[in-house]
Structures are given as structure tokens and as C-alpha cells.
Amino acid sequence: MSEPPAPADHIRQQLEPAAADAVRAYAAKTREQTDQFAAVLEDIAENGLPSPEDCTPWEDLREAHLARLTGQRPAVA
């Protein structure tokens, strides 16, 4: 869903080339993550939920994520 163009009497501020590149990169990463999430949902709709034995407990996922955050920012603990 795209936004309608801005009215002609409202001039939009252009981004610096590096900032525009960063926004495009973020959009691409977000689009990729969304596509992966949609694929998982489609698989669940097609095949049903996976068995609990095939899943990773949420506590393990949480701890792995916290470890990644700590690696990026040692102050997060």
C-alpha cells in the first residue's frame, strides 16, 4: 500500500544520498523478514502446526536473543 503523492504545494525535504541508501537497505531487510514470516504462516496454514518436539522452547530463544544483545551492547545484562 503506497502513500498518495504529496500535494504540489507541499515540498518534501530530500534525504542525503547516504541516508536514502540506509532507508532503502532497512526497507529491503524489513521486506525480507516479512516475506520469511509470511512463508512460515503459509506453511502452518498448509501443513498445520509443528509438533512440540520439533520446536525450540521460547526460553531458549529468549536466552539466545539476550546473548546477541549483550554481544552488541555489553551494558545490556
XYZ file of N, CA and C in Angstrom:
231
model
N 0.838 -1.157 0.000
C 0.000 0.000 0.000
C 0.887 1.225 0.000
N 0.869 1.950 -1.073
C 1.718 3.125 -1.147
C 0.920 4.367 -0.783
N 1.639 5.345 -0.303
C 1.029 6.609 0.071
C 0.729 7.410 -1.186
N -0.332 8.206 -1.165
C -0.590 9.069 -2.316
C 0.491 10.140 -2.394
N 0.760 10.660 -3.577
C 1.789 11.681 -3.690
C 1.428 12.916 -2.873
N 2.463 13.601 -2.405
C 2.246 14.811 -1.617
C 1.641 15.893 -2.507
N 0.794 16.726 -1.933
C 0.224 17.813 -2.726
C 1.329 18.700 -3.300
N 1.066 19.308 -4.440
C 2.068 20.123 -5.122
C 2.513 21.309 -4.288
N 1.652 21.813 -3.395
C 2.036 22.970 -2.592
C 2.884 22.588 -1.380
N 3.108 21.322 -1.170
C 3.916 20.852 -0.039
C 5.182 20.203 -0.602
N 6.309 20.827 -0.369
C 7.580 20.325 -0.896
C 8.229 19.437 0.150
N 8.617 18.253 -0.273
C 9.244 17.300 0.649
C 10.741 17.529 0.701
N 11.296 17.345 1.887
C 12.728 17.513 2.077
C 13.448 16.258 1.590
N 14.401 16.428 0.714
C 15.152 15.309 0.170
C 16.198 14.828 1.186
N 16.444 13.529 1.186
C 17.464 12.948 2.063
C 18.828 13.022 1.400
N 19.848 13.031 2.228
C 21.205 12.900 1.721
C 21.324 11.522 1.080
N 22.179 11.350 0.074
C 22.304 10.047 -0.589
C 22.599 8.889 0.374
N 23.460 9.114 1.358
C 23.777 8.042 2.314
C 22.554 7.685 3.157
N 21.789 8.704 3.555
C 20.587 8.447 4.353
C 19.542 7.704 3.513
N 19.392 8.101 2.257
C 18.444 7.417 1.373
C 18.856 5.959 1.180
N 20.154 5.713 1.020
C 20.639 4.336 0.890
C 20.341 3.532 2.148
N 20.516 4.154 3.315
C 20.250 3.458 4.580
C 18.763 3.124 4.702
N 17.897 4.044 4.299
C 16.451 3.789 4.354
C 16.076 2.653 3.406
N 16.664 2.662 2.194
C 16.386 1.577 1.243
C 16.865 0.235 1.790
N 18.044 0.223 2.422
C 18.575 -1.025 2.989
C 17.662 -1.529 4.108
N 17.181 -0.618 4.949
C 16.267 -1.004 6.022
C 14.962 -1.554 5.444
N 14.448 -0.906 4.408
C 13.225 -1.379 3.765
C 13.421 -2.776 3.180
N 14.568 -3.004 2.544
C 14.847 -4.321 1.962
C 14.934 -5.390 3.050
N 15.605 -5.057 4.158
C 15.733 -6.024 5.264
C 14.358 -6.320 5.865
N 13.557 -5.280 6.057
C 12.218 -5.462 6.611
C 11.357 -6.293 5.669
N 11.449 -6.024 4.367
C 10.687 -6.789 3.376
C 11.094 -8.257 3.415
N 12.398 -8.528 3.518
C 12.882 -9.912 3.574
C 12.353 -10.622 4.820
N 12.402 -9.947 5.969
C 11.900 -10.555 7.202
C 10.394 -10.814 7.110
N 9.676 -9.884 6.515
C 8.232 -10.048 6.354
C 7.918 -11.223 5.439
N 8.689 -11.355 4.363
C 8.487 -12.485 3.447
C 8.746 -13.816 4.154
N 9.780 -13.862 5.001
C 10.074 -15.090 5.745
C 8.938 -15.417 6.705
N 8.440 -14.413 7.395
C 7.333 -14.612 8.333
C 6.087 -15.094 7.591
N 5.794 -14.478 6.449
C 4.629 -14.888 5.651
C 4.783 -16.335 5.191
N 5.999 -16.732 4.820
C 6.225 -18.108 4.380
C 5.959 -19.096 5.519
N 6.353 -18.733 6.727
C 6.098 -19.600 7.885
C 4.592 -19.726 8.113
N 3.887 -18.607 8.063
C 2.435 -18.655 8.257
C 1.747 -19.476 7.172
N 2.196 -19.326 5.940
C 1.621 -20.121 4.844
C 1.882 -21.612 5.047
N 3.084 -21.951 5.537
C 3.399 -23.348 5.810
C 2.499 -23.900 6.907
N 2.266 -23.110 7.947
C 1.379 -23.544 9.028
C -0.040 -23.733 8.496
N -0.495 -22.799 7.664
C -1.842 -22.921 7.100
C -1.961 -24.167 6.237
N -0.906 -24.478 5.497
C -0.930 -25.633 4.587
C -0.762 -26.962 5.324
N 0.142 -27.000 6.309
C 0.529 -28.267 6.934
C 0.162 -28.403 8.400
N -0.377 -27.366 9.010
C -0.700 -27.409 10.429
C 0.498 -27.021 11.280
N 0.269 -26.992 12.568
C 1.335 -26.629 13.496
C 2.360 -27.749 13.627
N 3.651 -27.394 13.819
C 4.652 -28.436 14.037
C 4.463 -29.078 15.413
N 4.980 -30.269 15.566
C 4.862 -30.936 16.870
C 5.779 -30.228 17.871
N 5.408 -30.241 19.137
C 6.231 -29.577 20.155
C 7.675 -30.096 20.186
N 7.875 -31.378 19.853
C 9.224 -31.940 19.863
C 10.118 -31.308 18.786
N 9.509 -30.767 17.738
C 10.270 -30.145 16.653
C 10.502 -28.652 16.874
N 10.011 -28.125 17.982
C 10.103 -26.689 18.246
C 11.158 -26.379 19.297
N 11.658 -25.156 19.252
C 12.610 -24.677 20.250
C 11.817 -23.977 21.351
N 12.046 -24.328 22.622
C 11.333 -23.664 23.711
C 11.595 -22.153 23.688
N 10.592 -21.374 24.025
C 10.722 -19.922 23.971
C 11.804 -19.430 24.916
N 12.026 -20.131 26.027
C 13.076 -19.709 26.962
C 14.452 -19.765 26.287
N 14.683 -20.799 25.486
C 15.956 -20.914 24.774
C 16.108 -19.793 23.747
N 15.013 -19.481 23.059
C 15.044 -18.386 22.089
C 15.321 -17.060 22.788
N 14.672 -16.854 23.942
C 14.889 -15.614 24.701
C 16.337 -15.489 25.124
N 16.905 -16.559 25.672
C 18.292 -16.508 26.136
C 19.262 -16.254 24.984
N 19.012 -16.870 23.841
C 19.872 -16.649 22.674
C 19.780 -15.196 22.214
N 18.572 -14.645 22.238
C 18.400 -13.255 21.828
C 19.090 -12.312 22.812
N 18.935 -12.568 24.099
C 19.618 -11.735 25.098
C 21.133 -11.827 24.958
N 21.640 -12.999 24.630
C 23.088 -13.149 24.424
C 23.538 -12.325 23.217
N 22.732 -12.314 22.149
C 23.060 -11.480 20.973
C 23.063 -10.000 21.359
N 22.068 -9.572 22.126
C 22.009 -8.185 22.544
C 23.208 -7.811 23.418
N 23.574 -8.703 24.321
C 24.718 -8.456 25.183
C 25.999 -8.346 24.355
N 26.108 -9.158 23.323
C 27.272 -9.075 22.440
C 27.347 -7.753 21.692
N 26.175 -7.201 21.358
C 26.138 -5.928 20.647
C 26.340 -4.752 21.580
N 25.799 -4.869 22.791
C 25.868 -3.801 23.787
C 26.170 -4.433 25.137
N 27.409 -4.443 25.547
C 27.760 -5.094 26.813
C 26.986 -4.554 28.020
N 26.428 -3.344 27.959
C 25.689 -2.799 29.096
C 24.349 -3.488 29.293
N 23.857 -4.209 28.294
C 22.577 -4.911 28.418
C 22.844 -6.250 29.083
N 22.381 -6.391 30.298
C 22.598 -7.645 31.012
C 21.504 -7.921 32.005
